[in-house]
mmCIF file of C-alpha atoms and ligand atoms in Angstrom:
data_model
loop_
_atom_site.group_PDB
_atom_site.id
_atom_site.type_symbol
_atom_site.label_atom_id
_atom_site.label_comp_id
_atom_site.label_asym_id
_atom_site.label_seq_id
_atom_site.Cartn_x
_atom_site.Cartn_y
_atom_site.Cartn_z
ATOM 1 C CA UNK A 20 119.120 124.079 181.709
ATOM 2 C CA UNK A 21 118.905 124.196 177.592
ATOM 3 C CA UNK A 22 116.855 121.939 175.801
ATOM 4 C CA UNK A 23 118.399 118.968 174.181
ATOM 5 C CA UNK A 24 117.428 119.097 170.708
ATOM 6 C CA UNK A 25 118.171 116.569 167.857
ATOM 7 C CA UNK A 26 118.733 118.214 164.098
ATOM 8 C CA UNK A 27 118.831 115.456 161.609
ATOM 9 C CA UNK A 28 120.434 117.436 158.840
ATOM 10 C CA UNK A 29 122.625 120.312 158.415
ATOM 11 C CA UNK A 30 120.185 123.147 158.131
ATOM 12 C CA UNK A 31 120.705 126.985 157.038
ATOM 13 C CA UNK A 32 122.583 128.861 160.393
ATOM 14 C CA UNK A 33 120.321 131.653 161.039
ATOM 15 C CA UNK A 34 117.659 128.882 162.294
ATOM 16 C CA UNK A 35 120.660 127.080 163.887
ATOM 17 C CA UNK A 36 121.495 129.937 165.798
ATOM 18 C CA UNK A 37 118.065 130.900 166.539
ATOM 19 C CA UNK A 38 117.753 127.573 168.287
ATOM 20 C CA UNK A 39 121.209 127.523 169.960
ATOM 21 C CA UNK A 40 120.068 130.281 172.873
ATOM 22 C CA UNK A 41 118.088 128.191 174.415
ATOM 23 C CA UNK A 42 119.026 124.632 173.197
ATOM 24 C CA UNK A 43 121.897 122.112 173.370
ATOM 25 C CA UNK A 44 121.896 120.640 169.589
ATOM 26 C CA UNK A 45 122.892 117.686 168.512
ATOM 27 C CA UNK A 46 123.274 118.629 164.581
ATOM 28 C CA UNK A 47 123.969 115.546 161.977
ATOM 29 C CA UNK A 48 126.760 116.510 160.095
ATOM 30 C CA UNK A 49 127.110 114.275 157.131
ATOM 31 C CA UNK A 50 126.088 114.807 153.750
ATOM 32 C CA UNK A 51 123.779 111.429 153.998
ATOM 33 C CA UNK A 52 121.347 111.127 156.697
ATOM 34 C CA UNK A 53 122.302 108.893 159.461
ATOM 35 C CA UNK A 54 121.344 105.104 159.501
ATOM 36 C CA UNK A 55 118.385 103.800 161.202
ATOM 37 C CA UNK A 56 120.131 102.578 164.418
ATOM 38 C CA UNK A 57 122.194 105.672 165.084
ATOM 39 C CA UNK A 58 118.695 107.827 164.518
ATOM 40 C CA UNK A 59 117.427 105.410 167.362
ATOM 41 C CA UNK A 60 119.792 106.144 169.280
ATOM 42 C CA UNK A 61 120.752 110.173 168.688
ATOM 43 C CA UNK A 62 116.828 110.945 169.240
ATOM 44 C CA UNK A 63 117.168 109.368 172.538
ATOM 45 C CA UNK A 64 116.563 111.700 175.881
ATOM 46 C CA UNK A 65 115.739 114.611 173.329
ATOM 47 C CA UNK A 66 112.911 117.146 173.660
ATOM 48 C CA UNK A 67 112.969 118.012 170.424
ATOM 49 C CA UNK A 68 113.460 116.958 167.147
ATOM 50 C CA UNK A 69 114.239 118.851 163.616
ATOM 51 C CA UNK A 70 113.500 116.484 160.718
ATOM 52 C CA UNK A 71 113.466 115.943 157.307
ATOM 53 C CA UNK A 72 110.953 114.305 155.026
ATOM 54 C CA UNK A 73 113.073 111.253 153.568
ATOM 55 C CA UNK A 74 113.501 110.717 157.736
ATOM 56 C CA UNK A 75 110.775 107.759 158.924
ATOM 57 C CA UNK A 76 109.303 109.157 162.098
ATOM 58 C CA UNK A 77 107.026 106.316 162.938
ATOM 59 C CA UNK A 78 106.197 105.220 166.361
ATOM 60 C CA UNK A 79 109.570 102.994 166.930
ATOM 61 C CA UNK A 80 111.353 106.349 166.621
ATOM 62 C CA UNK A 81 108.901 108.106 168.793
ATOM 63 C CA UNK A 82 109.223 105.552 171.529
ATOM 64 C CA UNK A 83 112.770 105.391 171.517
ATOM 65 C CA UNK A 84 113.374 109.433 171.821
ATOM 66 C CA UNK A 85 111.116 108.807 175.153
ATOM 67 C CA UNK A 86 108.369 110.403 177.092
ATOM 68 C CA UNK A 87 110.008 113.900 177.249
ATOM 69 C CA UNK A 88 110.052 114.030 173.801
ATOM 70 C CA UNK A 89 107.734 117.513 172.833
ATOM 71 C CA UNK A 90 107.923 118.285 169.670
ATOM 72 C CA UNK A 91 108.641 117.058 165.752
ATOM 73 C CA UNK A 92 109.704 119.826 163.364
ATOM 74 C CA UNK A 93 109.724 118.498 160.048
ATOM 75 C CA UNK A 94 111.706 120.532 157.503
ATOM 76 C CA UNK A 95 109.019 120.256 154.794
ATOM 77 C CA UNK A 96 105.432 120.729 154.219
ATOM 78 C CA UNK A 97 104.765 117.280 153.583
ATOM 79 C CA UNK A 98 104.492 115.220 156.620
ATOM 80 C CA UNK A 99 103.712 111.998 155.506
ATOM 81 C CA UNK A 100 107.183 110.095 157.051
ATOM 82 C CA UNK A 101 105.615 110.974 160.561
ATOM 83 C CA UNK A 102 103.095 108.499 162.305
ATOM 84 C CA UNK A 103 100.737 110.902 163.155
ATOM 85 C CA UNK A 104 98.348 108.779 164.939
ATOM 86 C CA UNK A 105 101.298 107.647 167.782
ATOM 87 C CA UNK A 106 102.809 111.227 167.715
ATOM 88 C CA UNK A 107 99.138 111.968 169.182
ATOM 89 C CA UNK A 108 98.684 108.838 171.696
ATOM 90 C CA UNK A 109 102.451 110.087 173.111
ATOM 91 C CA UNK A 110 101.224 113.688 173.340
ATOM 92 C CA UNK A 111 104.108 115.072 170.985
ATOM 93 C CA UNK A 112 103.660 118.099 168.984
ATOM 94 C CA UNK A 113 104.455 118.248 165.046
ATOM 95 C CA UNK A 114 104.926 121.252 163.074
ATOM 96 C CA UNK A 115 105.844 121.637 159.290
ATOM 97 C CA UNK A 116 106.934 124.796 157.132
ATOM 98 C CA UNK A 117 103.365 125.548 154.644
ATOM 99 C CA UNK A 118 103.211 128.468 152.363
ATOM 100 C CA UNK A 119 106.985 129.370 152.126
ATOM 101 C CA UNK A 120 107.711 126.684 149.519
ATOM 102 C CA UNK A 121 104.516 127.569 147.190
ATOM 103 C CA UNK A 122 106.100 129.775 144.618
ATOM 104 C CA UNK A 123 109.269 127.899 144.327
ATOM 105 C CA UNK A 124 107.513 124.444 143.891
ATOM 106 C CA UNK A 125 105.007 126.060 141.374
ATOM 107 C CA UNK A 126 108.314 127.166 139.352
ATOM 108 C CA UNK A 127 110.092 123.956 139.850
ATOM 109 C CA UNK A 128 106.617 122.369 138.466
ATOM 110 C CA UNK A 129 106.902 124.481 135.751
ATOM 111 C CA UNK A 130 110.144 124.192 134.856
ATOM 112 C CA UNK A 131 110.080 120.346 134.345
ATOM 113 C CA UNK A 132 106.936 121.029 132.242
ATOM 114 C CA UNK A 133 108.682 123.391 129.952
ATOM 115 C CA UNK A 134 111.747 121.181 129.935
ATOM 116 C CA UNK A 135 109.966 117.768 129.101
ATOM 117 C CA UNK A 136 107.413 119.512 126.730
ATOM 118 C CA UNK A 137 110.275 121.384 124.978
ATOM 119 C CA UNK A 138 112.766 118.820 125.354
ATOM 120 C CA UNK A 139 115.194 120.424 127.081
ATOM 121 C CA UNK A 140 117.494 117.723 128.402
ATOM 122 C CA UNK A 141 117.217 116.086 124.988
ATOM 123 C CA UNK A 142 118.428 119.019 123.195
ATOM 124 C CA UNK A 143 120.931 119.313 125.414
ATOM 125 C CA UNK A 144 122.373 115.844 124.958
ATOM 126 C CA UNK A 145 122.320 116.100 120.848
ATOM 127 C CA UNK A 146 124.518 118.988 120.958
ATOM 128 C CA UNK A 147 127.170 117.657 123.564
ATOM 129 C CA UNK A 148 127.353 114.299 122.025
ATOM 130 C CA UNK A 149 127.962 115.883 118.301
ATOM 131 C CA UNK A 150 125.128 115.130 116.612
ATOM 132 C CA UNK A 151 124.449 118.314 115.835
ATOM 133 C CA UNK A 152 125.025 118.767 111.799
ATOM 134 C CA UNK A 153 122.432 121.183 110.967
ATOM 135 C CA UNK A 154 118.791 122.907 111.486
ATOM 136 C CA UNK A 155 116.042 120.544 111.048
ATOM 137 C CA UNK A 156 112.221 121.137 110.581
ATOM 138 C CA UNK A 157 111.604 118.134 112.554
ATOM 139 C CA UNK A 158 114.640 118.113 115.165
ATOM 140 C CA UNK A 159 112.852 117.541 118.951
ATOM 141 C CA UNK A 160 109.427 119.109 118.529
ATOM 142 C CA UNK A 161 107.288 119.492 121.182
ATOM 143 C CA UNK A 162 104.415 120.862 121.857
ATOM 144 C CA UNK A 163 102.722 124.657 121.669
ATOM 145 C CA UNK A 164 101.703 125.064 125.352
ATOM 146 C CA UNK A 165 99.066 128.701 124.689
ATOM 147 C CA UNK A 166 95.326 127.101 124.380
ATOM 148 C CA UNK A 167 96.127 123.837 125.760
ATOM 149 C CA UNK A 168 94.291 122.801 128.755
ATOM 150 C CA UNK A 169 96.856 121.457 132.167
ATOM 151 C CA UNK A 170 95.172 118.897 134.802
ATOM 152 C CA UNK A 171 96.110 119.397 138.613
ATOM 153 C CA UNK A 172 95.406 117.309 141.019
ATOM 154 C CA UNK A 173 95.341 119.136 144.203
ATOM 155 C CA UNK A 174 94.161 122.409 144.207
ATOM 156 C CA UNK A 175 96.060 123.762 147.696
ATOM 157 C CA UNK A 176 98.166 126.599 147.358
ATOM 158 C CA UNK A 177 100.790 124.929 144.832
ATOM 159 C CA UNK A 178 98.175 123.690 142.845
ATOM 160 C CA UNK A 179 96.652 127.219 142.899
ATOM 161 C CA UNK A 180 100.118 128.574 141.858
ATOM 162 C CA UNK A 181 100.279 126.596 139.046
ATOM 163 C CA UNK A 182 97.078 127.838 137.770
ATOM 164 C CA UNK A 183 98.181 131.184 138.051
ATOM 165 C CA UNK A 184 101.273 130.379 135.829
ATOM 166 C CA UNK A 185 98.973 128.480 133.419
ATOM 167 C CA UNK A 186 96.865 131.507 133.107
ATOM 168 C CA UNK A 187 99.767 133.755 132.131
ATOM 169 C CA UNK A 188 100.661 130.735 129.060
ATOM 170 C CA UNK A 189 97.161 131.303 127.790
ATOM 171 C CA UNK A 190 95.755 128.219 129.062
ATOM 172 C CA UNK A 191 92.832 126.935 130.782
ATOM 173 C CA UNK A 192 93.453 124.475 134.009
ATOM 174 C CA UNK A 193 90.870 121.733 135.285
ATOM 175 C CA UNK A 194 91.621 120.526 138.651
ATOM 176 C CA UNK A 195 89.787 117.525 140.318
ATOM 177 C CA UNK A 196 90.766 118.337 144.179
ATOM 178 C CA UNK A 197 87.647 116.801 146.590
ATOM 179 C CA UNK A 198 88.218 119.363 149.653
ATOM 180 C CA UNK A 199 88.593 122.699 147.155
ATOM 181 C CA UNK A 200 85.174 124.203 148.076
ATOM 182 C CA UNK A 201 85.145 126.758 144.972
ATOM 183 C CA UNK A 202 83.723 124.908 141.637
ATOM 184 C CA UNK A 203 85.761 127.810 139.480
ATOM 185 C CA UNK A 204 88.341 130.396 139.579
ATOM 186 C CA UNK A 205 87.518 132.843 136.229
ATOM 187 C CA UNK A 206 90.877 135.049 137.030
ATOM 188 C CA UNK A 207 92.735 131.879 136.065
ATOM 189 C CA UNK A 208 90.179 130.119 133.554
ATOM 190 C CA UNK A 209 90.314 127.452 136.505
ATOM 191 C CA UNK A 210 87.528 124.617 136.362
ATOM 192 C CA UNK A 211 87.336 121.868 138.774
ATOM 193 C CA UNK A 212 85.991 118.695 137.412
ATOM 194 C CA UNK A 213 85.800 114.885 138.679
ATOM 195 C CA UNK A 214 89.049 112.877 138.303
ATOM 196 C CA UNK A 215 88.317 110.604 135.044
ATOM 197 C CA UNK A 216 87.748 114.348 133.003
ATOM 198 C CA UNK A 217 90.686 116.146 134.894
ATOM 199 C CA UNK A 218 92.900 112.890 133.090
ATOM 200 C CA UNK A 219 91.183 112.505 130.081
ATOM 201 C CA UNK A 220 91.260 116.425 129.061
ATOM 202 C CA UNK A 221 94.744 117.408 130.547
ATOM 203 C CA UNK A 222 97.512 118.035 127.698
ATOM 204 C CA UNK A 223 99.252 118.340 130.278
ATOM 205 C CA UNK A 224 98.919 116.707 134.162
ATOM 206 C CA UNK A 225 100.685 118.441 137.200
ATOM 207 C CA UNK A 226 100.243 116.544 140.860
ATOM 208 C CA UNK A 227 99.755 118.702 143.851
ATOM 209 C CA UNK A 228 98.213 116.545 146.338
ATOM 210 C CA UNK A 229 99.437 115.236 149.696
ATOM 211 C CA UNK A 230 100.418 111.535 149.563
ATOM 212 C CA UNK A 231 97.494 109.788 152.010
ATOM 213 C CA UNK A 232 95.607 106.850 152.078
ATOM 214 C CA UNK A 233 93.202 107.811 148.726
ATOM 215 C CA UNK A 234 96.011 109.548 146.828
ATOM 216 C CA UNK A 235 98.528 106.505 147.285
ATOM 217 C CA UNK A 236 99.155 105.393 143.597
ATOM 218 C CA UNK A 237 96.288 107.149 142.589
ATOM 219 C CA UNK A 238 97.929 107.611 139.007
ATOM 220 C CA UNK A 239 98.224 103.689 138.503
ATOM 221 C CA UNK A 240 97.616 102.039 134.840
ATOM 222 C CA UNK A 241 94.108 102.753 135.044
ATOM 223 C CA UNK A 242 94.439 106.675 134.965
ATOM 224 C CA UNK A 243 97.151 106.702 132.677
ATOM 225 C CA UNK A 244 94.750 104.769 130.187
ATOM 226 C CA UNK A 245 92.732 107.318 130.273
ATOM 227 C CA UNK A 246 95.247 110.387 129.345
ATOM 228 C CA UNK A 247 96.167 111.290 126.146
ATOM 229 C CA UNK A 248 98.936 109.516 124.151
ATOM 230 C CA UNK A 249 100.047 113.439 123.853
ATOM 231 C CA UNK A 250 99.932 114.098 127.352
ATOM 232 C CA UNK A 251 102.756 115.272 129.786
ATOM 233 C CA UNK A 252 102.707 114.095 133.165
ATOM 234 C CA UNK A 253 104.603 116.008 136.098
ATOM 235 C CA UNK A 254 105.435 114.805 139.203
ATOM 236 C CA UNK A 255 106.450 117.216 141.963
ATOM 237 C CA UNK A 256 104.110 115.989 145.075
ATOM 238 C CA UNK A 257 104.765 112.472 146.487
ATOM 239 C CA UNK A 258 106.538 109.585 144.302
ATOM 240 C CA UNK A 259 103.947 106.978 145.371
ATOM 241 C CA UNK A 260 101.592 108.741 144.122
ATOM 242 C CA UNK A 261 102.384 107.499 140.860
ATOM 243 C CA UNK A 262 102.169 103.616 140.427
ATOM 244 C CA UNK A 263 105.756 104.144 138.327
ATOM 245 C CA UNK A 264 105.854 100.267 136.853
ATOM 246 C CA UNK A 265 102.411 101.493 135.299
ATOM 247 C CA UNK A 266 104.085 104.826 134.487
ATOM 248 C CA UNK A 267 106.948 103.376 132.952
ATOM 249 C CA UNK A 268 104.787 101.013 130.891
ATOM 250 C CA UNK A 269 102.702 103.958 129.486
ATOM 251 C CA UNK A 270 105.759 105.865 128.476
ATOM 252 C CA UNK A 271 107.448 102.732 126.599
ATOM 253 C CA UNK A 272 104.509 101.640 124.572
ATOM 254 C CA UNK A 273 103.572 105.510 123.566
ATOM 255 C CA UNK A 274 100.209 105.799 125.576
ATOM 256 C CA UNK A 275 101.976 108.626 127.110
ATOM 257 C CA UNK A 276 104.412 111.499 125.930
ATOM 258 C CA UNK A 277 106.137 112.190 128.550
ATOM 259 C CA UNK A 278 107.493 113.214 131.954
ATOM 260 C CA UNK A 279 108.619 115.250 134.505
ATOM 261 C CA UNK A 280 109.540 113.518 137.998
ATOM 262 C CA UNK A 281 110.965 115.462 141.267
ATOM 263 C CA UNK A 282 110.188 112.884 143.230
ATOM 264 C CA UNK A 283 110.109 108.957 142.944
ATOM 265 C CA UNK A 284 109.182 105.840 145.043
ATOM 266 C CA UNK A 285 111.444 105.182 146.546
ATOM 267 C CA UNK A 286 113.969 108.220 146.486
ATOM 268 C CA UNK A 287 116.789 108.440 145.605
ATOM 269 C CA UNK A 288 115.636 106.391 142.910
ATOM 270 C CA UNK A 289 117.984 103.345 141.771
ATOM 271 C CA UNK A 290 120.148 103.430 138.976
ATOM 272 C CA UNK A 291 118.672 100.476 137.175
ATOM 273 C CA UNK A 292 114.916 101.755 137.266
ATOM 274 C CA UNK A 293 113.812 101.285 133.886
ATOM 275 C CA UNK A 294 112.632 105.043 134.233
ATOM 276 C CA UNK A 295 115.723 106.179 133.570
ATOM 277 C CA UNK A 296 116.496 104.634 130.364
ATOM 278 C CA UNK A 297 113.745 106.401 128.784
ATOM 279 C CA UNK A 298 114.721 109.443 126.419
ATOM 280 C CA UNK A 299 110.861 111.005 127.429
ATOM 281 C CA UNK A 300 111.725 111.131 130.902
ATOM 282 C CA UNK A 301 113.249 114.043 133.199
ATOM 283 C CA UNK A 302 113.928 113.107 136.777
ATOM 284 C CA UNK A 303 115.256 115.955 139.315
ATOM 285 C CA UNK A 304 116.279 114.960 143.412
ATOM 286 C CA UNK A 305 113.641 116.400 145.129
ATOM 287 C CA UNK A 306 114.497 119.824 144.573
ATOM 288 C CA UNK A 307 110.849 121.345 144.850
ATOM 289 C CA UNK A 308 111.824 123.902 147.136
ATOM 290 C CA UNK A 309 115.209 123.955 146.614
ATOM 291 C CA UNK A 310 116.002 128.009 146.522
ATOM 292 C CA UNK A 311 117.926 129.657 148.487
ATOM 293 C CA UNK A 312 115.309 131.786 150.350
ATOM 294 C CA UNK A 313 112.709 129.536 150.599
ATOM 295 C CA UNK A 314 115.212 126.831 152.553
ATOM 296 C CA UNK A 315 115.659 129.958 154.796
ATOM 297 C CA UNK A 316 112.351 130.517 154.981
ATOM 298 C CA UNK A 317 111.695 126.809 155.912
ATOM 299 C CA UNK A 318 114.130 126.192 158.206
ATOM 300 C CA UNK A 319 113.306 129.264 160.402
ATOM 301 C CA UNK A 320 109.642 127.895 160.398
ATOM 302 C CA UNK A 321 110.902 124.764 161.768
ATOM 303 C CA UNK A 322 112.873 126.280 164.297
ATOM 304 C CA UNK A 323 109.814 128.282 165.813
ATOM 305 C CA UNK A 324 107.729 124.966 165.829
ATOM 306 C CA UNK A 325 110.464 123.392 167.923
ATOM 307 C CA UNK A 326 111.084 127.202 169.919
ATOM 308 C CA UNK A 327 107.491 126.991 171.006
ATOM 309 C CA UNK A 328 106.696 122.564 171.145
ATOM 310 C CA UNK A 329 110.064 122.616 173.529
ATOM 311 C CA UNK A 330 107.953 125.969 175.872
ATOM 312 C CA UNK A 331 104.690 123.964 175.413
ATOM 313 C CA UNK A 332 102.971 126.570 173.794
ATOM 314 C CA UNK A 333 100.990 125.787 170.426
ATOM 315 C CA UNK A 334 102.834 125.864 166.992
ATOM 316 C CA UNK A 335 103.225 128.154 164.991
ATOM 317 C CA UNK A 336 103.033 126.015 162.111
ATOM 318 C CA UNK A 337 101.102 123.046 163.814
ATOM 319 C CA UNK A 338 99.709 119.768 161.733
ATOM 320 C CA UNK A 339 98.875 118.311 165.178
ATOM 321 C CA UNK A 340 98.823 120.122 168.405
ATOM 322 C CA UNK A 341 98.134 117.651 171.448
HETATM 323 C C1 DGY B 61 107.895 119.410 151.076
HETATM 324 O O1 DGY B 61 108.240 120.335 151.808
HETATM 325 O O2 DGY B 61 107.062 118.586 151.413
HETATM 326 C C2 DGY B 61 108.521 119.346 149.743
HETATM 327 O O3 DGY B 61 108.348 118.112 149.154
HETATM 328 C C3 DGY B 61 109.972 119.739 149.819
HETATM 329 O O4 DGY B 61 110.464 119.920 148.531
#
């Protein structure tokens, strides 16, 4: 008898059909994920379960998949929409996709950098809305990016990435990141420092942390205080890692350049957040790992967690392994 398996997104078909040999799927077909009470009930009786990260795995879902439930395969790296803590007390496996989506989120990082700093999307705007007339020496400066010094918080492998990039701009990177072991990384004129001089030396602040407990709005008015009034924040982790009413403020009053958001809190973020009036701003959907090949990548990784959770053999990719 297959496996009865529960896919809460449409998902790249060479996973899909990796899965399909030994598993009855239940797939989710629209474009938006299905609401709460139809999760509740499509998880129920199923072994495993293929997730994404905007899906809230918490220990009402858990309980009403049931006690055959195996495994969780979340679709992302970042597994803070699952309750680890009753995924362990009901003895259910939970994988997630890490390294795959390094490169692509480094780049995505980067690119919002570049595009705030350089004011892209501004630029853009002036010329389709015809105010174009002629060259001007002070049209949408921004800021020279070689000798400048970029912030990271979290210095995991996305954080490392960015360094790497950094390096090749001719800039230096301090990174406050409490479980990086390593005080310095010379190849990439890499420092790490305590969090008050990563924020108050950064032209330029990129977030690479996981969203927990200490790094919930760890960015709140506080921090921003102590950045530059020059200094570029990016956003590509966790929204709530940012306090974004404090983020917002700091932007408005000029205590803060600019910045570069892939992710808010909450996502998708509403249409009347003051964010989004502000010409400093650049918000993107979550797109982090959005290429082709690392979706691929990520959803093939997910499929093995749930391959091997369903045959109760450890993960592959395991963040908790009962
Ligand atoms: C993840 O995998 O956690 C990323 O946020 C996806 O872009």
């Amino acid at each position: 008898m297959k496996y009865q398996v529960f896919i809460s997104r449409r998902i790249p078909s060479a996973a899909v059909d990796l899965l399909r040999e030994n598993c009855d799927l239940d797939m989710w077909q629209e474009e938006l994920p299905p609401s709460r009470d139809i999760f509740l009930e499509k998880v129920r009786g199923k072994q495993g379960l293929l997730t994404m990260l905007s899906d809230r795995i918490d220990r009402g879902l858990l309980t009403a998949a049931g006690r055959q439930l195996k495994v969780v395969a979340n679709y992302a790296v970042g597994y803070d929409n699952i309750d680890l803590a009753a995924a362990r007390e009901m003895g259910v496996a939970v994988g997630n996709t890490p390294g795959v989506l390094t490169e692509t989120t480094a780049d995505l990082a980067w690119a919002l950098l570049m595009a705030v700093n350089r004011r892209i999307v501004e630029g853009d705007r002036y010329v389709r809305e015809d105010c174009w007339k002629t060259w001007g020496p002070e049209l949408l400066r921004g800021y020279e990016m070689a000798g400048k010094t970029i912030g990271i918080i979290g210095f995991g492998r996305i954080g490392k990435a960015v360094a790497r990039r950094a390096a090749g701009f001719g800039m230096r990177t301090v990174f406050y990141s409490p479980s990086e072991t390593s005080e310095e990384f010379p190849e990439w004129n890499a420092l790490k420092v305590d969090l008050d001089t990563c924020l108050a030396t950064a032209d330029f602040l990129s977030l690479h942390c996981p969203l927990n407990e200490q790094t919930r709005s760890m960015v709140n008015a506080e921090a921003l205080a102590r950045m530059k009034p020059t200094a570029i924040l990016v956003n590509t982790a966790r929204g709530a890692v940012v306090d974004s009413r404090a983020l917002y403020q700091a932007l408005k009053s000029g205590a803060l350049a600019g910045a570069g958001l892939d992710v808010t809190d909450p996502e998708p973020i509403p249409l009347d957040d003051p964010l989004l009036e502000l010409p400093n701003v650049i918000i993107t959907p979550h797109i982090g790992s959005a290429t082709y090949e690392t979706r691929a990548k990520m959803a093939e990784m997910a499929a093995l967690n749930i391959l091997h959770g369903l045959r109760g053999e450890s993960l592959p990719y395991p963040v908790l392994q009962p």
